[in-house]
Tab-separated table of C-alpha atoms in Angstrom:
chain	number	residue	atom	x	y	z
U	1	MET	CA	83.243	1.866	134.271
U	2	ASN	CA	84.197	-1.385	136.164
U	3	ARG	CA	84.856	-3.212	132.886
U	4	THR	CA	87.201	-0.457	131.719
U	5	LEU	CA	89.103	-0.500	135.012
U	6	PHE	CA	89.406	-4.291	134.849
U	7	ALA	CA	90.715	-4.087	131.279
U	8	VAL	CA	93.287	-1.476	132.239
U	9	VAL	CA	94.551	-3.552	135.151
U	10	ALA	CA	94.646	-6.741	133.080
U	11	ALA	CA	96.578	-5.105	130.257
U	12	ALA	CA	99.022	-3.576	132.688
U	13	ALA	CA	99.609	-6.899	134.361
U	14	LEU	CA	100.061	-8.672	131.011
U	15	LEU	CA	102.689	-6.220	129.760
U	16	SER	CA	104.394	-6.072	133.126
U	17	SER	CA	104.851	-9.861	133.125
U	18	CYS	CA	106.756	-9.604	129.863
U	19	VAL	CA	109.460	-7.593	131.568
U	20	SER	CA	112.296	-9.728	132.890
U	21	GLN	CA	113.028	-9.340	136.568
U	22	PRO	CA	116.495	-7.968	137.296
U	23	GLU	CA	119.198	-10.257	138.649
U	24	PRO	CA	120.315	-9.689	142.220
U	25	ALA	CA	123.025	-7.047	142.176
U	26	SER	CA	125.857	-6.077	144.385
U	27	SER	CA	125.095	-3.712	147.214
U	28	SER	CA	126.829	-0.833	145.404
U	29	GLY	CA	124.634	-0.971	142.252
U	30	GLN	CA	121.425	-2.418	143.638
U	31	THR	CA	119.660	0.866	144.227
U	32	ALA	CA	120.303	2.308	140.749
U	33	GLU	CA	119.222	-0.864	138.956
U	34	SER	CA	116.099	-1.100	141.095
U	35	ASP	CA	115.095	2.502	140.217
U	36	GLN	CA	115.662	1.805	136.517
U	37	SER	CA	113.517	-1.331	136.715
U	38	ASP	CA	110.718	0.585	138.468
U	39	ASP	CA	110.801	3.286	135.795
U	40	THR	CA	110.620	0.658	133.028
U	41	ASN	CA	107.695	-1.121	134.648
U	42	GLN	CA	105.834	2.174	135.131
U	43	ALA	CA	106.388	3.090	131.474
U	44	TYR	CA	104.848	-0.209	130.366
U	45	LYS	CA	101.916	0.269	132.712
U	46	ASP	CA	101.326	3.788	131.349
U	47	ARG	CA	101.457	2.386	127.821
U	48	ALA	CA	98.909	-0.267	128.707
U	49	VAL	CA	96.527	2.306	130.148
U	50	ALA	CA	96.914	4.443	127.016
U	51	LEU	CA	96.158	1.519	124.727
U	52	VAL	CA	92.983	0.592	126.608
U	53	GLN	CA	91.700	4.175	126.892
U	54	GLY	CA	92.578	5.041	123.304
U	55	THR	CA	94.788	8.040	124.132
U	56	PRO	CA	98.363	8.340	122.921
U	57	SER	CA	101.137	8.272	125.480
U	58	THR	CA	103.600	11.151	125.431
U	59	GLY	CA	106.042	9.568	127.794
U	60	GLY	CA	105.787	12.541	130.173
U	61	THR	CA	103.377	14.631	132.217
U	62	SER	CA	100.926	16.623	130.127
U	63	SER	CA	99.374	19.980	131.052
U	64	GLY	CA	96.540	22.048	129.636
U	65	THR	CA	95.007	19.954	126.839
U	66	THR	CA	96.034	16.549	125.472
U	67	GLU	CA	96.527	15.850	121.787
U	68	SER	CA	92.991	14.461	121.651
U	69	GLY	CA	91.685	17.822	122.842
U	70	ASP	CA	90.730	16.689	126.358
U	71	THR	CA	91.526	19.088	129.187
U	72	ASP	CA	93.976	17.882	131.777
U	73	GLU	CA	92.202	18.670	135.051
U	74	SER	CA	95.513	18.474	136.911
U	75	ASP	CA	96.487	21.794	135.322
U	76	PRO	CA	94.782	24.673	137.249
U	77	ALA	CA	95.290	27.088	134.348
U	78	ALA	CA	93.524	24.727	131.959
U	79	VAL	CA	90.554	24.265	134.313
U	80	SER	CA	90.111	28.003	134.923
U	81	GLY	CA	90.531	28.913	131.248
U	82	ASP	CA	93.225	31.489	131.962
U	83	SER	CA	95.971	31.940	129.409
U	84	ALA	CA	98.142	34.698	128.018
U	85	THR	CA	95.912	35.036	124.958
U	86	ASP	CA	92.509	34.429	126.607
U	87	VAL	CA	92.015	37.324	129.006
U	88	PRO	CA	88.398	37.865	130.097
U	89	PRO	CA	86.928	41.322	129.489
U	90	PRO	CA	87.001	43.706	132.455
U	91	ALA	CA	83.978	43.770	134.733
U	92	PRO	CA	81.627	46.757	134.425
U	93	GLY	CA	83.284	49.783	135.987
U	94	VAL	CA	86.710	48.138	135.916
U	95	LEU	CA	89.203	49.746	133.550
U	96	THR	CA	92.009	47.981	131.742
U	97	PRO	CA	95.539	49.358	132.220
U	98	GLU	CA	95.304	50.934	128.768
U	99	GLU	CA	91.983	52.603	129.642
U	100	GLU	CA	93.432	53.816	132.950
U	101	ALA	CA	96.271	55.463	131.037
U	102	LEU	CA	93.857	57.049	128.554
U	103	LEU	CA	91.674	58.332	131.396
U	104	SER	CA	94.653	59.841	133.229
U	105	ASN	CA	95.741	61.572	130.024
U	106	TYR	CA	92.196	62.841	129.423
U	107	LEU	CA	91.942	64.262	132.955
U	108	ALA	CA	95.318	65.975	132.582
U	109	ARG	CA	94.084	67.728	129.419
U	110	LEU	CA	90.635	68.833	130.574
U	111	GLN	CA	89.592	72.098	128.962
U	112	TYR	CA	87.568	74.663	130.927
U	113	MET	CA	85.419	77.573	129.876
U	114	VAL	CA	84.590	80.108	132.592
U	115	TYR	CA	81.689	82.551	132.482
U	116	TYR	CA	79.309	84.139	134.965
U	117	ASP	CA	75.670	83.639	135.867
U	118	THR	CA	73.883	86.397	133.970
U	119	GLU	CA	70.703	85.890	136.017
U	120	THR	CA	72.245	87.305	139.207
U	121	GLY	CA	72.368	90.870	137.909
U	122	LEU	CA	76.102	91.093	138.470
U	123	ASP	CA	77.845	94.083	136.926
U	124	PRO	CA	79.526	92.838	133.684
U	125	GLN	CA	82.765	94.652	134.484
U	126	THR	CA	83.028	92.954	137.870
U	127	ALA	CA	82.110	89.642	136.249
U	128	LYS	CA	84.877	90.154	133.706
U	129	VAL	CA	87.407	90.616	136.526
U	130	ALA	CA	86.310	87.294	138.061
U	131	VAL	CA	86.379	85.390	134.757
U	132	SER	CA	89.759	86.851	133.785
U	133	GLN	CA	91.254	85.875	137.145
U	134	ALA	CA	89.994	82.280	136.748
U	135	ASN	CA	91.443	82.150	133.218
U	136	ALA	CA	94.770	83.485	134.484
U	137	TYR	CA	94.961	80.550	136.884
U	138	LEU	CA	94.189	78.048	134.101
U	139	ILE	CA	96.855	79.556	131.848
U	140	GLN	CA	99.623	80.148	134.387
U	141	LYS	CA	99.184	77.125	136.672
U	142	LEU	CA	97.879	74.472	134.280
U	143	GLY	CA	99.115	75.716	130.901
U	144	LEU	CA	95.665	75.398	129.325
U	145	ASN	CA	94.030	77.280	126.483
U	146	VAL	CA	91.021	79.328	127.534
U	147	VAL	CA	88.063	81.097	125.976
U	148	ASP	CA	88.284	84.656	127.273
U	149	PHE	CA	85.396	86.821	128.379
U	150	ASP	CA	85.291	89.029	125.289
U	151	GLN	CA	85.321	86.029	122.941
U	152	ILE	CA	82.319	84.524	124.721
U	153	GLU	CA	80.494	87.840	124.454
U	154	ARG	CA	81.167	87.924	120.693
U	155	ASN	CA	80.075	84.293	120.275
U	156	LYS	CA	76.790	85.017	122.028
U	157	LYS	CA	75.995	87.459	119.228
U	158	ASP	CA	77.705	85.889	116.217
U	159	GLN	CA	76.601	82.288	116.798
U	160	LEU	CA	73.024	82.942	117.869
U	161	ALA	CA	71.593	81.980	114.461
U	162	ALA	CA	73.666	78.793	114.288
U	163	TYR	CA	72.665	77.968	117.859
U	164	GLN	CA	68.977	78.203	117.008
U	165	ALA	CA	69.383	76.185	113.806
U	166	GLU	CA	71.405	73.380	115.378
U	167	THR	CA	69.741	73.044	118.765
U	168	GLY	CA	66.358	74.728	118.462
U	169	GLY	CA	66.997	76.122	121.923
U	170	SER	CA	67.149	72.623	123.435
U	171	ILE	CA	70.337	73.452	125.333
U	172	ASP	CA	71.633	76.600	126.991
U	173	LEU	CA	73.509	79.054	124.774
U	174	ILE	CA	76.563	79.029	127.061
U	175	GLN	CA	76.643	75.225	126.964
U	176	TYR	CA	76.479	75.414	123.171
U	177	ILE	CA	79.402	77.874	123.053
U	178	ALA	CA	81.385	75.647	125.440
U	179	GLN	CA	80.796	72.673	123.142
U	180	LYS	CA	81.820	74.647	120.071
U	181	ASN	CA	85.066	75.585	121.818
U	182	ASN	CA	85.738	71.946	122.820
U	183	ALA	CA	85.496	72.665	126.550
U	184	ASP	CA	85.043	69.596	128.748
U	185	VAL	CA	83.870	71.621	131.735
U	186	TYR	CA	82.213	74.997	131.887
U	187	VAL	CA	82.353	77.006	135.093
U	188	GLU	CA	79.684	79.464	136.151
U	189	ILE	CA	80.601	82.160	138.670
U	190	ALA	CA	77.870	83.736	140.783
U	191	PHE	CA	78.362	86.123	143.684
U	192	THR	CA	77.070	89.198	145.431
U	193	VAL	CA	79.145	92.141	146.571
U	194	ALA	CA	78.799	94.264	149.700
U	195	THR	CA	80.729	97.514	150.048
U	196	SER	CA	81.318	100.067	152.764
U	197	ALA	CA	83.579	103.047	153.417
U	198	LYS	CA	85.206	104.580	156.457
U	199	GLU	CA	87.002	107.862	156.115
U	200	THR	CA	89.340	107.404	153.118
U	201	ARG	CA	89.227	103.635	153.088
U	202	HIS	CA	86.884	101.507	150.993
U	203	TYR	CA	85.867	97.958	151.973
U	204	ALA	CA	84.253	95.072	150.108
U	205	THR	CA	83.192	91.486	150.771
U	206	VAL	CA	82.180	88.862	148.240
U	207	GLN	CA	79.857	85.910	148.790
U	208	GLY	CA	78.801	83.357	146.198
U	209	ALA	CA	79.515	80.059	144.511
U	210	MET	CA	81.314	78.599	141.547
U	211	LYS	CA	79.401	75.797	139.819
U	212	PHE	CA	80.898	73.522	137.202
U	213	TYR	CA	79.064	71.444	134.613
U	214	ASP	CA	79.778	68.636	132.180
U	215	THR	CA	79.696	70.343	128.799
U	216	SER	CA	78.269	67.329	126.953
U	217	THR	CA	75.307	66.736	129.258
U	218	ALA	CA	74.969	70.009	131.213
U	219	GLN	CA	75.011	67.839	134.329
U	220	LEU	CA	76.013	69.749	137.460
U	221	LEU	CA	79.253	68.161	138.630
U	222	GLY	CA	79.742	70.239	141.740
U	223	SER	CA	79.551	73.596	143.455
U	224	ILE	CA	81.955	75.388	145.777
U	225	SER	CA	80.652	78.170	147.976
U	226	TYR	CA	82.847	80.928	149.360
U	227	GLN	CA	82.752	83.911	151.697
U	228	SER	CA	85.644	86.305	151.310
U	229	PRO	CA	87.351	88.178	154.097
U	230	GLN	CA	86.884	91.920	153.959
U	231	GLY	CA	89.034	93.579	151.316
U	232	MET	CA	90.231	97.177	151.435
U	233	SER	CA	91.407	99.833	149.018
U	234	PRO	CA	92.444	103.428	149.683
U	235	TYR	CA	91.427	104.449	146.152
U	236	SER	CA	87.818	103.539	145.401
U	237	SER	CA	84.966	101.203	146.173
U	238	GLN	CA	85.319	99.492	142.765
U	239	ASP	CA	89.005	98.909	143.396
U	240	ALA	CA	88.157	97.267	146.719
U	241	VAL	CA	85.615	95.050	144.956
U	242	ASN	CA	88.053	94.074	142.211
U	243	ASN	CA	90.787	93.190	144.703
U	244	THR	CA	88.421	91.084	146.791
U	245	VAL	CA	87.005	89.291	143.763
U	246	MET	CA	90.475	88.454	142.428
U	247	GLN	CA	91.648	87.133	145.798
U	248	SER	CA	88.504	85.025	146.195
U	249	VAL	CA	88.716	83.458	142.722
U	250	SER	CA	92.441	82.729	143.113
U	251	ALA	CA	91.791	80.998	146.428
U	252	ILE	CA	88.958	78.832	145.141
U	253	MET	CA	90.315	77.735	141.745
U	254	PRO	CA	92.673	74.980	143.047
U	255	ARG	CA	89.765	73.407	144.936
U	256	LEU	CA	87.538	73.628	141.887
U	257	ILE	CA	90.099	71.940	139.620
U	258	ASP	CA	90.785	69.109	142.076
U	259	GLN	CA	87.101	68.519	142.734
U	260	SER	CA	86.147	68.592	139.066
U	261	LYS	CA	88.828	66.046	138.162
U	262	SER	CA	87.774	63.755	140.989
U	263	LEU	CA	84.082	63.920	140.096
U	264	ILE	CA	84.683	63.517	136.373
U	265	LYS	CA	86.904	60.496	136.997
U	266	GLY	CA	84.139	58.910	139.055
U	267	ALA	CA	81.569	59.659	136.358
U	268	LEU	CA	83.682	58.097	133.605
U	269	SER	CA	83.592	54.468	134.787
U	270	ARG	CA	81.718	53.626	131.567
U	271	GLY	CA	83.911	55.855	129.411
U	272	ILE	CA	83.635	59.318	127.901
U	273	ARG	CA	80.114	59.791	126.536
U	274	TYR	CA	79.657	60.861	122.920
U	275	GLU	CA	76.249	61.752	121.531
U	276	VAL	CA	75.623	60.623	117.948
U	277	VAL	CA	72.545	61.695	116.000
U	278	ILE	CA	71.917	59.994	112.656
U	279	GLN	CA	69.406	61.676	110.388
U	280	ASN	CA	67.285	59.725	107.888
U	281	THR	CA	67.142	56.192	109.349
U	282	PRO	CA	64.177	54.452	107.689
U	283	ASP	CA	65.741	50.982	108.016
U	284	SER	CA	65.735	49.830	111.657
U	285	ARG	CA	67.683	46.696	110.702
U	286	ALA	CA	70.516	48.833	109.366
U	287	VAL	CA	70.523	50.793	112.642
U	288	SER	CA	70.690	47.527	114.579
U	289	SER	CA	73.635	46.394	112.450
U	290	LEU	CA	75.329	49.733	113.071
U	291	ARG	CA	74.919	49.379	116.843
U	292	ARG	CA	76.408	45.886	116.824
U	293	ALA	CA	79.311	46.979	114.624
U	294	LEU	CA	80.039	49.962	116.877
U	295	ALA	CA	79.961	47.748	119.956
U	296	LYS	CA	83.119	46.049	118.673
U	297	SER	CA	85.146	49.265	118.726
U	298	VAL	CA	83.780	51.223	121.718
U	299	ARG	CA	83.107	50.265	125.315
U	300	GLU	CA	79.291	50.607	125.255
U	301	VAL	CA	76.560	51.611	122.804
U	302	GLU	CA	73.215	52.867	124.069
U	303	GLN	CA	70.290	53.727	121.793
U	304	ALA	CA	68.400	56.684	123.252
U	305	SER	CA	65.713	56.990	120.564
U	306	TYR	CA	64.704	55.786	117.120
U	307	SER	CA	62.449	57.052	114.352
U	308	ALA	CA	62.538	56.890	110.578
U	309	ALA	CA	63.654	60.517	110.596
U	310	GLU	CA	66.358	60.305	113.276
U	311	THR	CA	68.208	57.927	115.616
U	312	ARG	CA	70.125	59.028	118.697
U	313	LEU	CA	72.962	56.925	120.128
U	314	TYR	CA	75.280	57.366	123.117
U	315	LEU	CA	78.763	55.902	122.775
U	316	TYR	CA	80.970	55.304	125.808
U	317	THR	CA	84.679	55.007	125.133
U	318	PHE	CA	88.077	56.434	126.010
U	319	LYS	CA	88.868	57.219	122.387
U	320	THR	CA	89.385	60.792	121.209
U	321	SER	CA	86.654	62.447	119.140
U	322	ASP	CA	88.467	61.935	115.827
U	323	LYS	CA	88.873	58.217	116.574
U	324	VAL	CA	85.171	57.998	117.407
U	325	GLU	CA	84.309	59.598	114.060
U	326	ASP	CA	86.551	57.069	112.283
U	327	ALA	CA	84.885	54.203	114.186
U	328	ILE	CA	81.443	55.412	113.079
U	329	TYR	CA	82.489	55.420	109.417
U	330	ASP	CA	83.970	51.918	109.709
U	331	ALA	CA	80.883	50.566	111.464
U	332	ALA	CA	78.557	52.230	108.951
U	333	ASP	CA	80.397	50.546	106.061
U	334	ARG	CA	79.840	47.147	107.686
U	335	ALA	CA	76.200	47.980	108.473
U	336	GLY	CA	75.254	48.840	104.880
U	337	MET	CA	75.496	52.637	105.194
U	338	PRO	CA	78.484	53.367	102.945
U	339	ASP	CA	77.207	56.841	102.057
U	340	ILE	CA	76.962	58.177	105.635
U	341	TYR	CA	78.415	61.657	106.066
U	342	LEU	CA	79.002	64.165	108.861
U	343	VAL	CA	76.577	67.097	108.943
U	344	PHE	CA	78.246	68.926	111.842
U	345	SER	CA	79.970	68.295	115.160
U	346	ARG	CA	80.458	70.272	118.351
U	347	GLY	CA	82.493	68.994	121.246
U	348	LYS	CA	81.464	65.392	121.899
U	349	ALA	CA	78.274	65.629	119.855
U	350	PHE	CA	78.061	64.435	116.236
U	351	THR	CA	75.247	64.688	113.703
U	352	PHE	CA	75.403	62.419	110.640
U	353	ASN	CA	73.148	61.749	107.693
U	354	SER	CA	72.838	58.058	106.914
U	355	GLY	CA	72.866	58.592	103.148
U	356	LEU	CA	70.022	56.077	102.777
């Protein structure tokens, strides 16, 4: 280190001595000529240092990296590694601006399916009034498509065989129907009714709760309890009940929508979860290659289970379901599963056969 410093100083002194000293100048031009002489001497000194150290001189101040590839520590951006093309990945739970936009769009397009808790013994006609009133809010206030009460009743009968074949009863039938209808949230209404009459007037009160679940996982997202004021009808007890039920549901729906969006947003810090089942996976190395290939196109990949007969993966991303399906095909091609094919899908759940 001392020898190098001595060599630098000696070379600088040698080259500096070769520079002729300026002649005394008049007072009007002395300052300019002195500055020029200083600049010339400094240039020679810089050249001497460059020759001794073996680095080329650029004649100016460098930033970032030198031509030899060494980092200039005087440049804060170079030391920190920040650049326009080298942006570090977001920390866990931190969304990029693009992901924030995708999440906002997803929340704005949430689809709901409303039904009632059949275990409470509620009269189906009263339940239908409650479900229809909730659907009316979703249609009129949010402009959403809904699955009406009668359609759910038909699906419970028509899709029972498919439900048993696909799930084996592992999930609730209503959750299955919600998935088949691409609902993100399914709402379950439960309440009890109390009626009374006085002279020609009929009264009713409603007490209960509206629970809402994540359709993919059946996870309870939240519950809103309510106690209605007493409703009245001059016509009949059922009319009083219907009026009270409709008023109660209309009052609670805005709270339910706001709360569901807030809770879903908090639950999606990792991304929207997609469940992928791959049948016939005898080669664990191919599954490993598939996971690594998928990790390049989605936010996270989690392997829930593995066997030679079946592998279950959870993908976390803000992509739409069709983009996720495309990503699986692309990853499978790279992982040596070119013959993979889709067996069936419902909502955010996919079942593939590896083709192996």
